[in-house]
Amino acid sequence: MDNTPKKRQRSDSQERENHLDYSACEKVLHLNVGGTLTAVLRRTLTSVEGSLLASRFSGRWDESIEKDRDGNFFIDQPIELFLPMINYLRAKACETALAPPVTSPEFESEEKRRDFVRMVEYYGMTSGIFPTVMEMCRGEPESAEICGHPNLSVVAREWATFTLETRGHKRPITSFSVVLGKVERAQIGWVRPGHFVKKLRPGEHKGVGEERFSFGLDCFRGGLLYEGAFTELDGLSTETGTVIRCENRGERWLVNGQLVASSIALEETFQLPPDLQQYFLIPAFSGKGDWKVCEVELDPVISDHKATISHAHR
């Protein structure tokens, strides 16, 4: 009696089971981190979009990644630095809107903290480990749509003001770049949070640079606003696609790579008064229209008040 069909069915069934087992194993990565064995879900390790780890462990390059003699993926980093980063990503995967934000890893040793920041920068993980968020502070909440990482952007159908702040860590923002979309008005700059920011104040309100404790670039009028005083900048104009960069807490301002204002005396451009820069400042944006934050730089030193983050251009 020929049992070939039954044998073939058993063979096919066994092959499917082996494939399922292999697929399940693929979801768990077995790592050798500096000599210490650990395991992590692939989706956890690759959760920061655009990072080196997301690319390297996407599954496309598994055969070319360095392995130890037992076949574990080898990562040449100290476990005491790499594991806190993985544990943070695990905690982020369980984060909910009602719970306190996940706190970025902290270290008692200043040397270890700097080594950790350096490692995070190397892997392109800054936006995931030291995140920033955009929040409305003045205006009607239903009139705007805010997108988080990796496309940190806002669409404001009515005049509103937003702040860019850190979440779960104390590395202050030092510089940022914004790409303008279609905007009717846009005022981009810095504010003292304890004085300027008043959460969700309804009705008409002044924007960044029009009140005390704030200064910024007025894209609509082509100049600078400094605590209510306006100074026109000759030849300054903006349009859809214009990139505005502000460096070192308002010390230097560039539009499409061209320096338009500075508080550095040696630079031959409009001179900003440095008065506000002695205070703790956060980026803020007032406007109607849409724009996107394409880069954020963080101070490598932790501040008591509360690296480069690149956001995808799409």
Short mmCIF file of C-alpha atoms in Angstrom, two decimals:
data_model
loop_
_atom_site.label_atom_id
_atom_site.label_comp_id
_atom_site.label_asym_id
_atom_site.label_seq_id
_atom_site.Cartn_x
_atom_site.Cartn_y
_atom_site.Cartn_z
CA MET A 1 0.00 0.00 0.00
CA ASP A 2 1.39 3.40 -1.03
CA ASN A 3 1.45 5.92 1.80
CA THR A 4 3.25 8.62 -0.22
CA PRO A 5 0.44 11.26 0.03
CA LYS A 6 0.29 10.86 3.83
CA LYS A 7 4.08 11.09 4.07
CA ARG A 8 4.01 14.22 1.91
CA GLN A 9 1.30 15.75 4.15
CA ARG A 10 3.36 15.03 7.27
CA SER A 11 6.42 16.48 5.59
CA ASP A 12 4.55 19.65 4.57
CA SER A 13 3.11 19.99 8.07
CA GLN A 14 6.54 19.61 9.66
CA GLU A 15 7.96 22.20 7.26
CA ARG A 16 5.23 24.67 8.23
CA GLU A 17 5.92 24.08 11.94
CA ASN A 18 9.64 24.61 11.41
CA HIS A 19 8.90 27.81 9.51
CA LEU A 20 6.66 29.08 12.32
CA ASP A 21 9.34 28.25 14.89
CA TYR A 22 11.94 30.07 12.78
CA SER A 23 9.68 33.10 12.36
CA ALA A 24 9.06 33.22 16.11
CA CYS A 25 12.79 33.04 16.80
CA GLU A 26 13.39 35.83 14.28
CA LYS A 27 11.31 38.17 16.45
CA VAL A 28 13.68 37.67 19.39
CA LEU A 29 17.28 38.81 18.96
CA HIS A 30 19.94 37.10 21.04
CA LEU A 31 22.73 39.56 21.72
CA ASN A 32 26.22 39.41 23.12
CA VAL A 33 26.79 42.93 24.45
CA GLY A 34 30.44 43.37 25.37
CA GLY A 35 30.59 39.76 26.61
CA THR A 36 27.21 39.67 28.38
CA LEU A 37 24.36 37.68 26.85
CA THR A 38 20.88 39.18 26.65
CA ALA A 39 17.78 38.97 24.46
CA VAL A 40 15.43 41.62 23.14
CA LEU A 41 12.48 41.78 20.77
CA ARG A 42 13.47 42.95 17.31
CA ARG A 43 10.69 45.55 17.33
CA THR A 44 12.08 46.99 20.59
CA LEU A 45 15.64 47.31 19.31
CA THR A 46 14.45 48.89 16.04
CA SER A 47 11.76 51.15 17.50
CA VAL A 48 13.59 54.45 16.86
CA GLU A 49 12.91 55.12 13.20
CA GLY A 50 15.93 56.19 11.16
CA SER A 51 18.47 55.02 13.75
CA LEU A 52 21.50 52.86 13.02
CA LEU A 53 20.03 50.04 15.13
CA ALA A 54 16.73 50.19 13.23
CA SER A 55 18.61 49.80 9.96
CA ARG A 56 21.16 47.22 11.09
CA PHE A 57 18.64 44.91 12.78
CA SER A 58 15.77 45.33 10.33
CA GLY A 59 16.23 41.71 9.24
CA ARG A 60 17.77 42.49 5.88
CA TRP A 61 21.37 42.37 7.09
CA ASP A 62 21.31 39.57 9.68
CA GLU A 63 23.82 37.46 7.74
CA SER A 64 26.39 40.27 7.59
CA ILE A 65 26.20 41.41 11.23
CA GLU A 66 29.10 40.35 13.48
CA LYS A 67 28.31 37.32 15.66
CA ASP A 68 30.08 35.46 18.43
CA ARG A 69 31.04 31.80 18.09
CA ASP A 70 27.58 30.72 19.30
CA GLY A 71 25.76 32.78 16.69
CA ASN A 72 24.64 35.63 18.96
CA PHE A 73 24.71 39.10 17.42
CA PHE A 74 27.72 40.88 18.88
CA ILE A 75 27.48 44.52 20.00
CA ASP A 76 30.77 46.09 21.04
CA GLN A 77 29.41 48.28 23.84
CA PRO A 78 29.55 48.04 27.65
CA ILE A 79 26.45 46.30 28.97
CA GLU A 80 26.10 48.97 31.71
CA LEU A 81 25.49 51.56 28.96
CA PHE A 82 23.60 49.51 26.38
CA LEU A 83 21.16 47.78 28.75
CA PRO A 84 19.72 51.05 30.21
CA MET A 85 18.96 52.14 26.65
CA ILE A 86 17.15 48.87 25.91
CA ASN A 87 15.22 49.01 29.19
CA TYR A 88 14.13 52.56 28.35
CA LEU A 89 12.81 51.37 24.96
CA ARG A 90 10.96 48.54 26.71
CA ALA A 91 9.34 51.02 29.08
CA LYS A 92 8.38 53.31 26.18
CA ALA A 93 6.58 50.40 24.53
CA CYS A 94 4.28 50.25 27.57
CA GLU A 95 3.81 54.01 27.94
CA THR A 96 0.26 55.35 28.15
CA ALA A 97 -1.17 58.85 27.92
CA LEU A 98 -2.35 58.82 31.54
CA ALA A 99 0.94 57.64 33.05
CA PRO A 100 3.94 59.89 33.82
CA PRO A 101 6.45 60.09 30.95
CA VAL A 102 9.20 57.48 30.90
CA THR A 103 12.39 58.93 32.35
CA SER A 104 15.55 58.79 30.25
CA PRO A 105 18.44 56.80 31.77
CA GLU A 106 20.45 58.64 34.43
CA PHE A 107 23.90 57.90 35.82
CA GLU A 108 25.65 58.93 39.04
CA SER A 109 28.99 59.07 37.27
CA GLU A 110 29.43 62.09 34.98
CA GLU A 111 31.87 60.09 32.86
CA LYS A 112 29.33 57.30 32.32
CA ARG A 113 26.61 59.82 31.54
CA ARG A 114 28.77 61.40 28.84
CA ASP A 115 29.70 57.97 27.46
CA PHE A 116 26.00 57.10 27.34
CA VAL A 117 25.12 60.31 25.47
CA ARG A 118 27.97 59.62 23.04
CA MET A 119 26.73 56.06 22.41
CA VAL A 120 23.14 57.26 21.89
CA GLU A 121 24.37 59.87 19.39
CA TYR A 122 26.47 57.24 17.58
CA TYR A 123 23.46 55.00 17.07
CA GLY A 124 21.26 57.92 16.00
CA MET A 125 18.91 57.24 18.92
CA THR A 126 18.71 60.74 20.43
CA SER A 127 15.16 61.44 19.28
CA GLY A 128 14.03 58.21 20.94
CA ILE A 129 16.04 58.29 24.17
CA PHE A 130 15.92 62.06 24.77
CA PRO A 131 12.61 63.03 23.12
CA THR A 132 11.11 66.46 22.50
CA VAL A 133 7.42 67.27 22.13
CA MET A 134 5.43 70.11 20.66
CA GLU A 135 2.47 71.35 22.70
CA MET A 136 -0.07 74.12 22.26
CA CYS A 137 0.16 76.74 24.99
CA ARG A 138 -2.17 79.42 23.56
CA GLY A 139 -5.15 78.94 21.29
CA GLU A 140 -8.05 76.57 20.75
CA PRO A 141 -6.98 72.90 20.97
CA GLU A 142 -9.49 71.74 18.34
CA SER A 143 -8.04 74.18 15.79
CA ALA A 144 -4.69 72.42 15.41
CA GLU A 145 -3.17 69.03 14.67
CA ILE A 146 0.20 68.13 16.17
CA CYS A 147 2.33 65.20 14.98
CA GLY A 148 5.00 63.59 17.15
CA HIS A 149 8.16 61.73 16.20
CA PRO A 150 9.52 61.13 13.68
CA ASN A 151 7.66 63.94 11.86
CA LEU A 152 7.43 66.66 14.51
CA SER A 153 5.03 69.10 12.87
CA VAL A 154 1.89 71.17 13.34
CA VAL A 155 -1.06 72.29 11.25
CA ALA A 156 -2.81 75.31 12.79
CA ARG A 157 -6.10 76.35 11.21
CA GLU A 158 -6.30 79.37 13.51
CA TRP A 159 -3.73 81.62 15.15
CA ALA A 160 -2.06 79.69 17.99
CA THR A 161 1.20 79.40 19.89
CA PHE A 162 3.16 76.20 20.50
CA THR A 163 6.22 75.32 22.56
CA LEU A 164 8.92 72.74 21.88
CA GLU A 165 9.92 71.06 25.13
CA THR A 166 11.84 68.06 26.39
CA ARG A 167 10.02 65.03 27.77
CA GLY A 168 11.36 62.79 30.54
CA HIS A 169 14.88 64.26 30.70
CA LYS A 170 16.79 67.45 31.61
CA ARG A 171 18.92 68.17 28.54
CA PRO A 172 17.88 71.68 27.39
CA ILE A 173 17.24 72.47 23.74
CA THR A 174 20.00 74.74 22.39
CA SER A 175 19.24 74.96 18.66
CA PHE A 176 16.51 73.98 16.20
CA SER A 177 15.52 74.20 12.54
CA VAL A 178 12.02 74.64 11.09
CA VAL A 179 10.75 74.11 7.55
CA LEU A 180 7.84 76.36 6.63
CA GLY A 181 4.84 74.97 4.79
CA LYS A 182 1.93 77.14 3.73
CA VAL A 183 1.74 79.80 6.43
CA GLU A 184 -0.28 82.98 6.66
CA ARG A 185 1.68 84.16 9.68
CA ALA A 186 4.64 82.67 11.51
CA GLN A 187 6.68 83.96 14.43
CA ILE A 188 9.47 81.61 15.47
CA GLY A 189 11.75 82.08 18.45
CA TRP A 190 12.33 81.65 22.17
CA VAL A 191 10.41 82.38 25.37
CA ARG A 192 10.91 82.18 29.12
CA PRO A 193 8.42 79.44 30.02
CA GLY A 194 7.54 80.63 33.50
CA HIS A 195 6.59 84.09 32.26
CA PHE A 196 5.37 83.83 28.66
CA VAL A 197 3.65 80.44 28.60
CA LYS A 198 0.05 80.40 29.79
CA LYS A 199 -1.57 77.11 29.01
CA LEU A 200 -4.47 77.18 26.55
CA ARG A 201 -5.47 80.79 26.90
CA PRO A 202 -8.53 81.24 24.64
CA GLY A 203 -9.34 84.16 22.37
CA GLU A 204 -7.00 86.71 20.83
CA HIS A 205 -3.44 86.66 22.07
CA LYS A 206 -0.06 88.04 21.11
CA GLY A 207 2.57 85.78 19.66
CA VAL A 208 6.25 85.02 20.13
CA GLY A 209 8.28 88.23 20.26
CA GLU A 210 5.31 90.50 20.91
CA GLU A 211 5.42 90.27 24.69
CA ARG A 212 8.05 90.49 27.39
CA PHE A 213 10.29 87.50 27.88
CA SER A 214 10.07 86.49 24.21
CA PHE A 215 11.86 87.20 20.93
CA GLY A 216 11.69 85.70 17.47
CA LEU A 217 11.72 85.99 13.70
CA ASP A 218 8.56 87.48 12.16
CA CYS A 219 8.33 85.66 8.83
CA PHE A 220 5.29 87.63 7.63
CA ARG A 221 6.83 91.10 8.06
CA GLY A 222 10.44 90.08 7.40
CA GLY A 223 12.16 91.10 10.60
CA LEU A 224 12.85 90.43 14.25
CA LEU A 225 10.53 90.91 17.20
CA TYR A 226 12.16 91.52 20.56
CA GLU A 227 9.75 91.93 23.47
CA GLY A 228 7.33 93.87 21.28
CA ALA A 229 9.87 95.94 19.33
CA PHE A 230 10.05 95.16 15.59
CA THR A 231 13.18 95.60 13.46
CA GLU A 232 12.96 95.02 9.72
CA LEU A 233 15.76 92.96 8.16
CA ASP A 234 16.60 94.15 4.65
CA GLY A 235 15.89 91.57 1.98
CA LEU A 236 14.50 88.97 4.36
CA SER A 237 11.66 86.99 2.81
CA THR A 238 10.25 83.53 3.38
CA GLU A 239 8.10 81.15 1.37
CA THR A 240 6.97 77.54 1.37
CA GLY A 241 10.05 75.37 1.91
CA THR A 242 12.11 78.05 3.67
CA VAL A 243 14.37 76.62 6.39
CA ILE A 244 14.80 78.77 9.50
CA ARG A 245 17.56 77.80 11.90
CA CYS A 246 18.12 79.28 15.34
CA GLU A 247 21.36 78.47 17.14
CA ASN A 248 22.50 78.60 20.75
CA ARG A 249 19.26 79.83 22.34
CA GLY A 250 18.75 82.69 19.91
CA GLU A 251 22.36 83.76 19.51
CA ARG A 252 22.40 83.25 15.72
CA TRP A 253 19.57 83.17 13.15
CA LEU A 254 19.87 81.73 9.65
CA VAL A 255 17.35 81.65 6.80
CA ASN A 256 18.11 79.08 4.08
CA GLY A 257 21.69 78.94 5.37
CA GLN A 258 22.23 82.71 5.29
CA LEU A 259 23.01 84.49 8.56
CA VAL A 260 20.43 87.24 9.15
CA ALA A 261 20.95 88.17 12.82
CA SER A 262 23.41 87.50 15.62
CA SER A 263 24.36 88.65 19.10
CA ILE A 264 28.03 87.89 18.36
CA ALA A 265 29.76 91.25 17.97
CA LEU A 266 32.29 90.04 15.39
CA GLU A 267 29.63 88.90 12.91
CA GLU A 268 28.65 91.52 10.35
CA THR A 269 24.89 91.35 10.53
CA PHE A 270 22.03 92.80 12.57
CA GLN A 271 23.08 92.70 16.22
CA LEU A 272 20.63 91.20 18.70
CA PRO A 273 20.65 92.37 22.31
CA PRO A 274 21.82 89.45 24.47
CA ASP A 275 19.66 90.30 27.49
CA LEU A 276 17.23 87.37 27.34
CA GLN A 277 19.87 84.75 26.60
CA GLN A 278 21.02 84.74 30.22
CA TYR A 279 17.71 83.07 31.18
CA PHE A 280 16.37 79.57 30.68
CA LEU A 281 14.55 79.62 27.33
CA ILE A 282 12.51 77.17 25.26
CA PRO A 283 11.64 77.30 21.54
CA ALA A 284 8.17 78.61 20.69
CA PHE A 285 6.16 79.12 17.50
CA SER A 286 3.15 81.34 16.84
CA GLY A 287 1.30 81.13 13.57
CA LYS A 288 -1.45 80.01 11.29
CA GLY A 289 -0.56 77.37 8.72
CA ASP A 290 1.77 74.39 8.78
CA TRP A 291 5.43 73.92 9.57
CA LYS A 292 7.78 71.13 10.63
CA VAL A 293 10.68 70.89 13.06
CA CYS A 294 13.41 69.15 11.07
CA GLU A 295 16.28 69.28 13.57
CA VAL A 296 16.77 69.77 17.29
CA GLU A 297 20.05 70.03 19.19
CA LEU A 298 20.27 69.27 22.89
CA ASP A 299 22.82 70.46 25.40
CA PRO A 300 25.09 67.54 26.35
CA VAL A 301 24.99 68.82 29.93
CA ILE A 302 21.94 68.21 32.11
CA SER A 303 20.22 71.35 33.39
CA ASP A 304 18.33 71.79 36.64
CA HIS A 305 15.56 73.47 34.66
CA LYS A 306 14.23 70.61 33.23
CA ALA A 307 23.00 65.94 20.73
CA THR A 308 21.24 66.35 17.53
CA ILE A 309 17.77 65.08 16.68
CA SER A 310 16.92 64.90 13.01
CA HIS A 311 13.29 64.50 12.01
CA ALA A 312 12.43 62.88 8.70
CA HIS A 313 11.79 65.11 5.70
CA ARG A 314 8.77 63.72 3.89
#
